[in-house]
CSV table of C-alpha atoms in Angstrom, one decimal:
chain,number,residue,atom,x,y,z
A,1,UNK,CA,18.8,22.1,-8.9
A,2,UNK,CA,20.8,19.3,-7.2
A,3,UNK,CA,20.0,18.6,-3.5
A,4,UNK,CA,23.5,17.1,-2.9
A,5,UNK,CA,27.1,17.5,-4.1
A,6,UNK,CA,29.1,19.3,-1.4
A,7,UNK,CA,31.6,16.5,-1.0
A,8,UNK,CA,31.9,15.8,-4.8
A,9,UNK,CA,34.8,17.3,-6.8
A,10,UNK,CA,32.9,16.9,-10.1
A,11,UNK,CA,29.4,16.7,-11.3
A,12,UNK,CA,27.6,13.5,-12.4
A,13,UNK,CA,28.3,12.2,-15.9
A,14,UNK,CA,25.5,12.7,-18.4
A,15,UNK,CA,24.8,9.0,-18.4
A,16,UNK,CA,24.6,8.9,-14.6
A,17,UNK,CA,22.3,11.8,-14.5
A,18,UNK,CA,20.1,10.4,-17.3
A,19,UNK,CA,19.8,7.1,-15.5
A,20,UNK,CA,19.0,8.5,-12.1
A,21,UNK,CA,16.7,11.2,-13.3
A,22,UNK,CA,13.1,10.5,-12.3
A,23,UNK,CA,11.4,13.8,-13.0
A,24,UNK,CA,9.8,12.5,-16.2
A,25,UNK,CA,7.5,10.2,-14.1
A,26,UNK,CA,7.5,11.5,-10.5
A,27,UNK,CA,6.4,15.0,-11.4
A,28,UNK,CA,2.9,13.9,-10.9
A,29,UNK,CA,3.7,13.7,-7.1
A,30,UNK,CA,4.2,17.5,-7.1
A,31,UNK,CA,0.8,18.4,-5.4
A,32,UNK,CA,1.4,15.8,-2.7
A,33,UNK,CA,5.0,17.0,-2.2
A,34,UNK,CA,3.8,20.5,-1.7
A,35,UNK,CA,1.2,19.4,0.8
A,36,UNK,CA,3.7,17.3,2.8
A,37,UNK,CA,6.0,20.3,2.7
A,38,UNK,CA,3.4,22.5,4.3
A,39,UNK,CA,2.9,20.0,7.1
A,40,UNK,CA,6.7,19.8,7.6
A,41,UNK,CA,6.8,23.6,7.6
A,42,UNK,CA,4.2,23.7,10.4
A,43,UNK,CA,6.4,21.2,12.4
A,44,UNK,CA,9.6,23.3,11.9
A,45,UNK,CA,7.7,26.4,13.0
A,46,UNK,CA,6.2,24.7,16.1
A,47,UNK,CA,9.7,23.5,17.1
A,48,UNK,CA,10.9,27.1,16.7
A,49,UNK,CA,13.4,26.0,14.1
A,50,UNK,CA,12.1,28.7,11.8
A,51,UNK,CA,11.1,32.3,12.7
A,52,UNK,CA,7.5,33.4,12.2
A,53,UNK,CA,8.3,35.8,9.3
A,54,UNK,CA,10.3,33.1,7.5
A,55,UNK,CA,7.6,30.5,8.0
A,56,UNK,CA,5.0,33.0,6.7
A,57,UNK,CA,7.1,33.7,3.6
A,58,UNK,CA,7.7,30.0,2.9
A,59,UNK,CA,4.1,29.1,3.4
A,60,UNK,CA,3.0,31.8,1.0
A,61,UNK,CA,5.6,30.7,-1.6
A,62,UNK,CA,4.4,27.1,-1.3
A,63,UNK,CA,0.8,28.0,-1.8
A,64,UNK,CA,1.7,30.1,-4.8
A,65,UNK,CA,3.9,27.3,-6.2
A,66,UNK,CA,1.0,24.9,-5.7
A,67,UNK,CA,-1.2,27.2,-7.9
A,68,UNK,CA,1.5,27.4,-10.5
A,69,UNK,CA,1.9,23.7,-10.6
A,70,UNK,CA,-1.8,23.1,-10.9
A,71,UNK,CA,-2.0,25.5,-13.9
A,72,UNK,CA,1.2,24.3,-15.5
A,73,UNK,CA,2.8,27.7,-15.1
A,74,UNK,CA,5.6,26.0,-13.2
A,75,UNK,CA,7.1,22.9,-14.9
A,76,UNK,CA,10.3,20.9,-14.5
A,77,UNK,CA,13.3,21.7,-16.6
A,78,UNK,CA,16.0,19.5,-18.0
A,79,UNK,CA,18.4,20.1,-15.1
A,80,UNK,CA,15.8,18.9,-12.5
A,81,UNK,CA,16.6,15.5,-11.1
A,82,UNK,CA,13.3,14.7,-9.5
A,83,UNK,CA,10.1,16.3,-8.2
A,84,UNK,CA,11.8,17.4,-4.9
A,85,UNK,CA,14.6,19.2,-6.6
A,86,UNK,CA,12.3,20.9,-9.1
A,87,UNK,CA,10.0,22.2,-6.4
A,88,UNK,CA,13.0,23.4,-4.3
A,89,UNK,CA,14.2,25.3,-7.4
A,90,UNK,CA,10.8,26.9,-7.6
A,91,UNK,CA,10.9,27.9,-3.9
A,92,UNK,CA,14.4,29.2,-4.2
A,93,UNK,CA,13.5,31.3,-7.2
A,94,UNK,CA,10.9,33.0,-5.0
A,95,UNK,CA,12.8,33.1,-1.7
A,96,UNK,CA,16.5,32.8,-2.4
A,97,UNK,CA,18.5,30.8,0.1
A,98,UNK,CA,15.4,30.5,2.4
A,99,UNK,CA,13.9,28.2,-0.3
A,100,UNK,CA,16.2,25.4,1.0
A,101,UNK,CA,15.1,25.7,4.7
A,102,UNK,CA,12.6,22.9,4.4
A,103,UNK,CA,15.4,20.3,4.1
A,104,UNK,CA,15.9,20.5,7.8
A,105,UNK,CA,14.7,17.4,9.6
A,106,UNK,CA,13.7,15.5,6.5
A,107,UNK,CA,15.3,13.6,3.6
A,108,UNK,CA,14.1,12.7,0.1
A,109,UNK,CA,13.9,9.1,1.6
A,110,UNK,CA,11.0,9.9,4.0
A,111,UNK,CA,9.7,12.7,1.7
A,112,UNK,CA,9.1,10.5,-1.4
A,113,UNK,CA,7.4,7.6,0.4
A,114,UNK,CA,5.1,10.1,2.2
A,115,UNK,CA,4.2,11.7,-1.1
A,116,UNK,CA,3.6,8.3,-2.8
A,117,UNK,CA,1.3,7.2,0.1
A,118,UNK,CA,-0.7,10.3,-0.4
A,119,UNK,CA,-0.9,9.8,-4.1
A,120,UNK,CA,-1.9,6.2,-3.8
A,121,UNK,CA,-4.6,6.9,-1.2
A,122,UNK,CA,-6.0,9.7,-3.4
A,123,UNK,CA,-6.2,7.5,-6.5
A,124,UNK,CA,-7.3,4.3,-4.9
A,125,UNK,CA,-10.4,6.1,-3.6
A,126,UNK,CA,-11.1,7.3,-7.2
A,127,UNK,CA,-10.7,3.7,-8.4
A,128,UNK,CA,-13.0,2.5,-5.6
A,129,UNK,CA,-15.8,4.8,-6.8
A,130,UNK,CA,-15.4,3.5,-10.3
A,131,UNK,CA,-15.6,-0.1,-9.1
A,132,UNK,CA,-18.8,0.8,-7.3
A,133,UNK,CA,-20.1,2.0,-10.7
A,134,UNK,CA,-19.3,-1.3,-12.4
A,135,UNK,CA,-21.0,-3.1,-9.5
A,136,UNK,CA,-24.2,-1.1,-9.8
A,137,UNK,CA,-24.3,-1.5,-13.5
A,138,UNK,CA,-24.0,-5.3,-13.1
A,139,UNK,CA,-26.7,-5.4,-10.4
A,140,UNK,CA,-29.1,-3.1,-12.3
A,141,UNK,CA,-28.6,-5.2,-15.4
A,142,UNK,CA,-29.1,-8.4,-13.4
A,143,UNK,CA,-32.4,-7.0,-12.0
A,144,UNK,CA,-33.8,-7.0,-15.5
A,145,UNK,CA,-33.2,-10.8,-16.0
A,146,UNK,CA,-34.3,-12.3,-12.7
A,147,UNK,CA,-37.0,-14.5,-14.2
A,148,UNK,CA,-35.0,-15.3,-17.3
A,149,UNK,CA,-33.5,-18.8,-17.5
A,150,UNK,CA,-30.1,-19.6,-19.0
A,151,UNK,CA,-27.8,-22.5,-18.9
A,152,UNK,CA,-25.2,-22.4,-16.1
A,153,UNK,CA,-21.8,-23.6,-17.0
A,154,UNK,CA,-18.9,-25.5,-15.4
A,155,UNK,CA,-15.9,-26.4,-17.6
A,156,UNK,CA,-17.7,-24.3,-20.3
A,157,UNK,CA,-20.2,-27.2,-20.5
A,158,UNK,CA,-23.9,-26.9,-19.7
A,159,UNK,CA,-24.4,-27.7,-16.0
A,160,UNK,CA,-27.7,-26.7,-14.5
A,161,UNK,CA,-30.3,-24.1,-15.5
A,162,UNK,CA,-29.9,-20.8,-13.6
A,163,UNK,CA,-31.5,-17.4,-13.4
A,164,UNK,CA,-29.4,-15.3,-15.8
A,165,UNK,CA,-29.5,-12.5,-13.2
A,166,UNK,CA,-27.6,-14.9,-10.9
A,167,UNK,CA,-24.9,-15.2,-13.5
A,168,UNK,CA,-24.5,-11.5,-13.9
A,169,UNK,CA,-24.7,-10.7,-10.1
A,170,UNK,CA,-21.8,-13.0,-9.2
A,171,UNK,CA,-19.4,-10.5,-10.6
A,172,UNK,CA,-20.7,-7.8,-8.2
A,173,UNK,CA,-19.8,-10.0,-5.3
A,174,UNK,CA,-16.2,-10.4,-6.5
A,175,UNK,CA,-16.0,-6.6,-6.9
A,176,UNK,CA,-17.4,-6.2,-3.4
A,177,UNK,CA,-14.4,-8.2,-2.1
A,178,UNK,CA,-12.1,-5.9,-4.0
A,179,UNK,CA,-13.7,-2.9,-2.2
A,180,UNK,CA,-13.2,-4.7,1.1
A,181,UNK,CA,-9.5,-5.2,0.3
A,182,UNK,CA,-9.2,-1.5,-0.6
A,183,UNK,CA,-10.7,-0.6,2.8
A,184,UNK,CA,-8.2,-2.9,4.5
A,185,UNK,CA,-5.4,-1.3,2.5
A,186,UNK,CA,-6.4,2.2,3.5
A,187,UNK,CA,-5.9,1.3,7.1
A,188,UNK,CA,-2.4,-0.2,6.6
A,189,UNK,CA,-1.3,2.5,4.1
A,190,UNK,CA,-2.3,5.4,6.3
A,191,UNK,CA,1.0,5.6,8.1
A,192,UNK,CA,3.1,8.7,7.7
A,193,UNK,CA,6.9,8.3,7.0
A,194,UNK,CA,7.7,12.0,7.4
A,195,UNK,CA,10.2,12.6,10.1
A,196,UNK,CA,12.1,9.4,9.6
A,197,UNK,CA,14.8,11.3,7.7
A,198,UNK,CA,17.3,9.4,5.7
A,199,UNK,CA,16.9,6.3,8.0
A,200,UNK,CA,17.6,7.2,11.6
A,201,UNK,CA,15.1,9.9,12.5
A,202,UNK,CA,16.2,13.4,13.4
A,203,UNK,CA,18.1,15.1,16.2
A,204,UNK,CA,15.8,18.1,15.8
A,205,UNK,CA,12.9,18.4,18.1
A,206,UNK,CA,10.2,17.6,15.6
A,207,UNK,CA,6.9,15.9,16.1
A,208,UNK,CA,6.2,13.3,13.4
A,209,UNK,CA,2.8,12.4,15.0
A,210,UNK,CA,1.7,16.0,14.5
A,211,UNK,CA,2.7,15.9,10.8
A,212,UNK,CA,0.9,12.6,10.4
A,213,UNK,CA,-2.3,14.1,11.8
A,214,UNK,CA,-2.0,17.2,9.6
A,215,UNK,CA,-1.7,15.0,6.5
A,216,UNK,CA,-4.7,12.9,7.5
A,217,UNK,CA,-2.7,9.7,8.3
A,218,UNK,CA,-4.0,7.4,11.0
A,219,UNK,CA,-0.5,7.2,12.6
A,220,UNK,CA,3.2,7.9,12.2
A,221,UNK,CA,6.0,5.4,11.7
A,222,UNK,CA,7.2,3.2,14.6
A,223,UNK,CA,10.6,2.4,13.1
A,224,UNK,CA,12.5,5.0,11.0
A,225,UNK,CA,14.4,2.4,9.0
A,226,UNK,CA,11.2,0.6,8.1
A,227,UNK,CA,9.5,3.9,7.3
A,228,UNK,CA,11.9,4.8,4.4
A,229,UNK,CA,12.4,1.2,3.1
A,230,UNK,CA,8.8,-0.1,3.3
A,231,UNK,CA,6.9,-0.4,0.0
A,232,UNK,CA,4.4,-3.0,1.2
A,233,UNK,CA,1.6,-0.5,0.6
A,234,UNK,CA,2.6,-0.3,-3.1
A,235,UNK,CA,2.8,-4.1,-3.4
A,236,UNK,CA,-0.5,-4.5,-1.7
A,237,UNK,CA,-2.1,-1.9,-4.0
A,238,UNK,CA,-0.7,-3.6,-7.1
A,239,UNK,CA,-2.0,-6.9,-5.8
A,240,UNK,CA,-5.5,-5.4,-5.3
A,241,UNK,CA,-5.3,-3.9,-8.8
A,242,UNK,CA,-4.2,-7.2,-10.3
A,243,UNK,CA,-7.0,-9.1,-8.7
A,244,UNK,CA,-9.5,-6.4,-9.9
A,245,UNK,CA,-8.0,-7.0,-13.3
A,246,UNK,CA,-8.6,-10.7,-13.0
A,247,UNK,CA,-12.3,-10.0,-12.1
A,248,UNK,CA,-12.7,-7.6,-15.0
A,249,UNK,CA,-11.1,-10.1,-17.3
A,250,UNK,CA,-13.7,-12.7,-16.4
A,251,UNK,CA,-16.4,-10.2,-17.2
A,252,UNK,CA,-14.7,-9.5,-20.5
A,253,UNK,CA,-14.3,-13.1,-21.4
A,254,UNK,CA,-18.0,-13.8,-20.7
A,255,UNK,CA,-19.2,-10.8,-22.7
A,256,UNK,CA,-16.9,-11.8,-25.6
A,257,UNK,CA,-18.4,-15.3,-25.6
A,258,UNK,CA,-22.0,-14.1,-25.3
A,259,UNK,CA,-21.5,-11.7,-28.2
A,260,UNK,CA,-20.2,-14.4,-30.5
A,261,UNK,CA,-22.4,-15.9,-33.3
A,262,UNK,CA,-22.2,-19.3,-31.6
A,263,UNK,CA,-23.9,-17.9,-28.4
A,264,UNK,CA,-25.7,-15.0,-29.9
A,265,UNK,CA,-27.0,-13.9,-26.4
A,266,UNK,CA,-25.5,-10.4,-26.1
A,267,UNK,CA,-26.1,-7.4,-28.2
A,268,UNK,CA,-23.4,-4.9,-27.3
A,269,UNK,CA,-24.2,-1.2,-28.0
A,270,UNK,CA,-22.6,0.3,-31.0
A,271,UNK,CA,-21.1,2.9,-28.7
A,272,UNK,CA,-19.0,0.1,-26.9
A,273,UNK,CA,-18.0,-1.9,-30.0
A,274,UNK,CA,-15.7,-1.5,-33.0
A,275,UNK,CA,-15.7,-2.6,-36.6
A,276,UNK,CA,-13.2,-4.0,-39.0
A,277,UNK,CA,-11.1,-2.2,-41.5
A,278,UNK,CA,-11.6,-4.9,-44.1
A,279,UNK,CA,-14.8,-6.8,-43.1
A,280,UNK,CA,-17.8,-4.5,-43.1
A,281,UNK,CA,-20.1,-6.9,-41.3
A,282,UNK,CA,-18.0,-7.1,-38.2
A,283,UNK,CA,-19.0,-5.8,-34.8
A,284,UNK,CA,-16.2,-6.6,-32.3
A,285,UNK,CA,-16.5,-6.6,-28.5
A,286,UNK,CA,-13.3,-4.6,-28.1
A,287,UNK,CA,-14.1,-3.2,-24.6
A,288,UNK,CA,-14.6,-6.7,-23.3
A,289,UNK,CA,-11.4,-8.0,-25.0
A,290,UNK,CA,-9.4,-5.1,-23.7
A,291,UNK,CA,-10.7,-5.8,-20.2
A,292,UNK,CA,-9.4,-9.3,-20.6
A,293,UNK,CA,-6.1,-8.2,-22.1
A,294,UNK,CA,-5.2,-5.5,-19.6
A,295,UNK,CA,-5.3,-7.9,-16.7
A,296,UNK,CA,-1.9,-9.2,-17.9
A,297,UNK,CA,-0.5,-5.6,-17.7
A,298,UNK,CA,-1.9,-5.2,-14.1
A,299,UNK,CA,-0.4,-8.6,-13.0
A,300,UNK,CA,2.9,-7.8,-14.7
A,301,UNK,CA,3.2,-4.5,-12.7
A,302,UNK,CA,2.8,-6.5,-9.5
A,303,UNK,CA,5.4,-9.0,-10.5
A,304,UNK,CA,7.8,-6.2,-11.6
A,305,UNK,CA,7.5,-4.5,-8.2
A,306,UNK,CA,7.9,-7.7,-6.1
A,307,UNK,CA,11.0,-8.7,-8.1
A,308,UNK,CA,12.5,-5.3,-7.5
A,309,UNK,CA,11.8,-5.4,-3.8
A,310,UNK,CA,13.1,-8.9,-3.3
A,311,UNK,CA,16.2,-8.9,-1.2
A,312,UNK,CA,16.8,-5.2,-0.8
A,313,UNK,CA,19.1,-4.8,2.3
A,314,UNK,CA,19.0,-2.4,5.2
A,315,UNK,CA,17.2,1.0,4.6
A,316,UNK,CA,16.7,3.0,1.5
A,317,UNK,CA,18.2,1.8,-1.8
A,318,UNK,CA,17.9,3.6,-5.2
A,319,UNK,CA,16.1,0.5,-6.6
A,320,UNK,CA,13.1,2.0,-4.9
A,321,UNK,CA,12.9,4.6,-7.6
A,322,UNK,CA,11.3,1.8,-9.6
A,323,UNK,CA,8.2,1.6,-7.3
A,324,UNK,CA,6.4,4.5,-9.0
A,325,UNK,CA,5.9,3.6,-12.7
A,326,UNK,CA,4.2,0.2,-12.0
A,327,UNK,CA,1.9,1.9,-9.6
A,328,UNK,CA,1.2,4.9,-11.9
A,329,UNK,CA,0.6,2.6,-14.9
A,330,UNK,CA,-1.8,0.3,-13.0
A,331,UNK,CA,-3.8,3.3,-11.7
A,332,UNK,CA,-3.9,4.9,-15.1
A,333,UNK,CA,-5.0,1.6,-16.7
A,334,UNK,CA,-7.9,1.1,-14.3
A,335,UNK,CA,-9.0,4.8,-14.6
A,336,UNK,CA,-9.2,4.3,-18.3
A,337,UNK,CA,-10.8,0.8,-18.3
A,338,UNK,CA,-13.5,1.0,-15.6
A,339,UNK,CA,-15.7,3.7,-17.1
A,340,UNK,CA,-15.7,2.0,-20.5
A,341,UNK,CA,-16.6,-1.4,-18.9
A,342,UNK,CA,-19.4,0.2,-16.9
A,343,UNK,CA,-20.9,1.7,-20.1
A,344,UNK,CA,-20.6,-1.6,-22.0
A,345,UNK,CA,-22.4,-3.5,-19.2
A,346,UNK,CA,-25.2,-0.9,-18.8
A,347,UNK,CA,-26.0,-0.8,-22.5
A,348,UNK,CA,-25.9,-4.5,-23.4
A,349,UNK,CA,-29.2,-6.3,-24.2
A,350,UNK,CA,-29.5,-10.0,-23.9
A,351,UNK,CA,-31.7,-12.3,-26.0
A,352,UNK,CA,-34.1,-13.9,-23.5
A,353,UNK,CA,-35.5,-16.3,-26.0
A,354,UNK,CA,-32.1,-17.8,-27.0
A,355,UNK,CA,-31.0,-18.1,-23.4
A,356,UNK,CA,-34.2,-19.9,-22.4
A,357,UNK,CA,-34.0,-22.2,-25.4
A,358,UNK,CA,-30.4,-23.2,-24.4
A,359,UNK,CA,-31.2,-23.7,-20.7
A,360,UNK,CA,-32.3,-27.4,-20.9
A,361,UNK,CA,-29.8,-28.4,-23.5
A,362,UNK,CA,-26.9,-30.7,-22.7
A,363,UNK,CA,-29.1,-32.7,-20.2
A,364,UNK,CA,-28.8,-29.9,-17.7
A,365,UNK,CA,-31.8,-31.2,-15.8
A,366,UNK,CA,-30.1,-34.5,-15.0
A,367,UNK,CA,-29.4,-33.4,-11.4
A,368,UNK,CA,-33.1,-32.9,-10.9
A,369,UNK,CA,-33.6,-36.6,-11.4
A,370,UNK,CA,-30.9,-37.5,-8.9
A,371,UNK,CA,-32.4,-35.0,-6.4
A,372,UNK,CA,-35.9,-36.5,-6.9
A,373,UNK,CA,-34.6,-39.9,-5.8
A,374,UNK,CA,-32.7,-38.4,-2.9
A,375,UNK,CA,-36.0,-36.9,-1.8
A,376,UNK,CA,-37.3,-40.6,-1.6
A,377,UNK,CA,-34.4,-41.5,0.7
A,378,UNK,CA,-32.3,-43.1,-2.0
A,379,UNK,CA,-28.6,-42.7,-1.4
A,380,UNK,CA,-27.1,-40.1,-3.7
A,381,UNK,CA,-24.5,-42.4,-5.2
A,382,UNK,CA,-27.3,-44.6,-6.4
A,383,UNK,CA,-29.4,-41.7,-7.5
A,384,UNK,CA,-26.5,-40.3,-9.4
A,385,UNK,CA,-26.0,-43.6,-11.2
A,386,UNK,CA,-29.7,-43.7,-12.2
A,387,UNK,CA,-29.6,-40.1,-13.5
A,388,UNK,CA,-26.5,-41.0,-15.5
A,389,UNK,CA,-28.4,-44.0,-17.0
A,390,UNK,CA,-31.2,-41.7,-18.0
A,391,UNK,CA,-28.7,-39.5,-19.9
A,392,UNK,CA,-27.1,-42.5,-21.5
A,393,UNK,CA,-30.5,-43.7,-22.8
A,394,UNK,CA,-31.3,-40.3,-24.2
A,395,UNK,CA,-27.9,-40.0,-25.9
A,396,UNK,CA,-28.3,-43.5,-27.5
A,397,UNK,CA,-31.8,-42.6,-28.8
A,398,UNK,CA,-31.3,-38.9,-29.6
A,399,UNK,CA,-33.8,-37.6,-27.1
A,400,UNK,CA,-34.0,-35.2,-24.2
A,401,UNK,CA,-34.7,-36.3,-20.6
A,402,UNK,CA,-38.3,-35.1,-20.7
A,403,UNK,CA,-38.9,-37.3,-23.7
A,404,UNK,CA,-38.3,-40.6,-21.9
A,405,UNK,CA,-41.5,-42.6,-21.2
A,406,UNK,CA,-42.8,-43.4,-17.8
A,407,UNK,CA,-41.9,-47.1,-18.4
A,408,UNK,CA,-38.3,-46.2,-19.4
A,409,UNK,CA,-37.9,-44.1,-16.2
A,410,UNK,CA,-39.2,-47.0,-14.1
A,411,UNK,CA,-37.0,-49.4,-15.9
A,412,UNK,CA,-33.9,-47.5,-14.8
A,413,UNK,CA,-35.0,-47.1,-11.2
A,414,UNK,CA,-38.3,-48.0,-9.5
A,415,UNK,CA,-38.3,-44.7,-7.7
A,416,UNK,CA,-38.6,-42.7,-10.9
A,417,UNK,CA,-42.3,-42.6,-11.1
A,418,UNK,CA,-44.4,-40.0,-13.0
A,419,UNK,CA,-43.6,-37.4,-10.3
A,420,UNK,CA,-40.1,-37.0,-11.7
A,421,UNK,CA,-41.5,-35.1,-14.6
A,422,UNK,CA,-42.3,-32.1,-12.4
A,423,UNK,CA,-38.6,-31.4,-12.0
A,424,UNK,CA,-37.8,-31.8,-15.7
A,425,UNK,CA,-38.8,-28.3,-16.6
A,426,UNK,CA,-36.4,-25.3,-16.5
A,427,UNK,CA,-38.8,-23.2,-14.4
A,428,UNK,CA,-39.4,-26.0,-12.0
A,429,UNK,CA,-35.6,-26.6,-11.6
A,430,UNK,CA,-35.1,-22.9,-11.0
A,431,UNK,CA,-37.9,-22.6,-8.4
A,432,UNK,CA,-36.5,-25.6,-6.5
A,433,UNK,CA,-33.1,-24.1,-5.9
A,434,UNK,CA,-34.1,-22.3,-2.6
A,435,UNK,CA,-31.0,-23.0,-0.5
A,436,UNK,CA,-29.0,-20.0,0.7
A,437,UNK,CA,-27.5,-18.1,-2.1
A,438,UNK,CA,-29.3,-20.3,-4.7
A,439,UNK,CA,-30.6,-19.5,-8.1
A,440,UNK,CA,-34.4,-19.5,-7.4
A,441,UNK,CA,-35.7,-16.3,-8.9
A,442,UNK,CA,-37.3,-15.2,-5.6
A,443,UNK,CA,-33.9,-15.6,-3.8
A,444,UNK,CA,-32.0,-13.9,-6.6
A,445,UNK,CA,-34.3,-10.9,-6.5
A,446,UNK,CA,-33.7,-10.5,-2.8
A,447,UNK,CA,-29.9,-11.1,-3.2
A,448,UNK,CA,-29.7,-8.2,-5.8
A,449,UNK,CA,-31.7,-5.9,-3.6
A,450,UNK,CA,-29.3,-6.5,-0.7
A,451,UNK,CA,-26.2,-6.1,-2.9
A,452,UNK,CA,-27.6,-2.8,-4.3
A,453,UNK,CA,-28.1,-1.6,-0.8
A,454,UNK,CA,-24.6,-2.6,0.2
A,455,UNK,CA,-23.3,-0.9,-3.0
A,456,UNK,CA,-25.0,2.3,-2.0
A,457,UNK,CA,-23.5,2.2,1.5
A,458,UNK,CA,-20.0,1.5,0.1
A,459,UNK,CA,-20.3,4.3,-2.4
A,460,UNK,CA,-21.3,6.7,0.4
A,461,UNK,CA,-18.4,5.6,2.6
A,462,UNK,CA,-15.9,5.9,-0.2
A,463,UNK,CA,-17.2,9.4,-1.2
A,464,UNK,CA,-16.9,10.5,2.4
A,465,UNK,CA,-13.3,9.4,2.6
A,466,UNK,CA,-12.5,11.0,-0.7
A,467,UNK,CA,-14.1,14.3,0.5
A,468,UNK,CA,-12.1,14.2,3.7
A,469,UNK,CA,-8.9,13.6,1.7
A,470,UNK,CA,-9.7,16.5,-0.6
A,471,UNK,CA,-10.2,18.8,2.4
A,472,UNK,CA,-6.9,17.7,3.8
A,473,UNK,CA,-5.1,18.4,0.5
A,474,UNK,CA,-6.7,21.8,0.4
A,475,UNK,CA,-5.7,22.7,3.9
């Protein structure tokens, strides 16, 4: 049923209705719309704008409608324009003209953004728990490889030997920042718009603060025009999702490389790989590749929303109908991707022997030579030059650094005595990296334990917020 039309002499053209119709995607807001309607009903009743019997009848009808929506016994029809008109049709079927009483003191403008905030909060908490799952999978996998050496890379070139656990655990720290951003977002997004009306508030004696409290928001709007036109919370959510996508893409890229024949480090479980329709020998890291690929989709949704928001004047504009599909798509993408990525990480085995054999290649121990000289009070610029000369000699004679003779070391720099050899082993290089956050196995073990403890605390906090939200939705 249409929620407008009294001043129109004819109905909308089919093309107009088809273009403006949003029920095909905004129907998923229905549970949140019913919950916000219950809060608005309480406000109308408290203001004595509805009688007790009418309020009781509407409340019962809303709860019945909520059950019917949840069980798909009530669904939109072709004549419904949006979720709000569909649900009012459902109320009117139960209550007659009384079904339209909830329009008093509110507009679809404040109604839809309130619903969308509730939807976004609900689903970002679900995503946060799944991110915590990816974190714990990474950290638990890392704990298995603390004492296993691997080459570290910069520019995809061998750089310095590292604990492989250190490489894996770095991703958990990026995801921890994503969870921090979600917590920050929850504070800013927790502002109710209900009561702002179309744009100027209401002449009725309503209490938006009471409605906000009933819906679990931290506060109510401070400016009614801003309340109906603000979509910062959608843009911020999409930015967080796009950055999560970037972090997951990095994981996917590394897993794809490690599973290649050239690396041969990672053995991905059959349950998280696919084959080829023509090449029977193939085992493809599709989960990792899709994690990499879907980051573009997440970033694209952010760009689409920001482009739509750019330059919108004054209060509500119909352009804002375009805020939902990018948000819904990004949420759906992450809900699909995160569990698969967690499973892939948890079930991957790494070849310790191959990683250890690769660790000293590419003259990755050259920095140890420079550091040895610095320890003898040689300026680093000179030490760097000497280490580079050692590498040049090795390249010209097809040797590794540890294969240079004592005489050759001394010939390059008089400070390179026999003691330099103690640092030209992978394990010696690892053990020496004891600065804060370094790759020494003893430090990495402690870092992982701290990160796991933080993960447990974050998971508990998220679960508590999700439980509180569920209680609010059930009220």
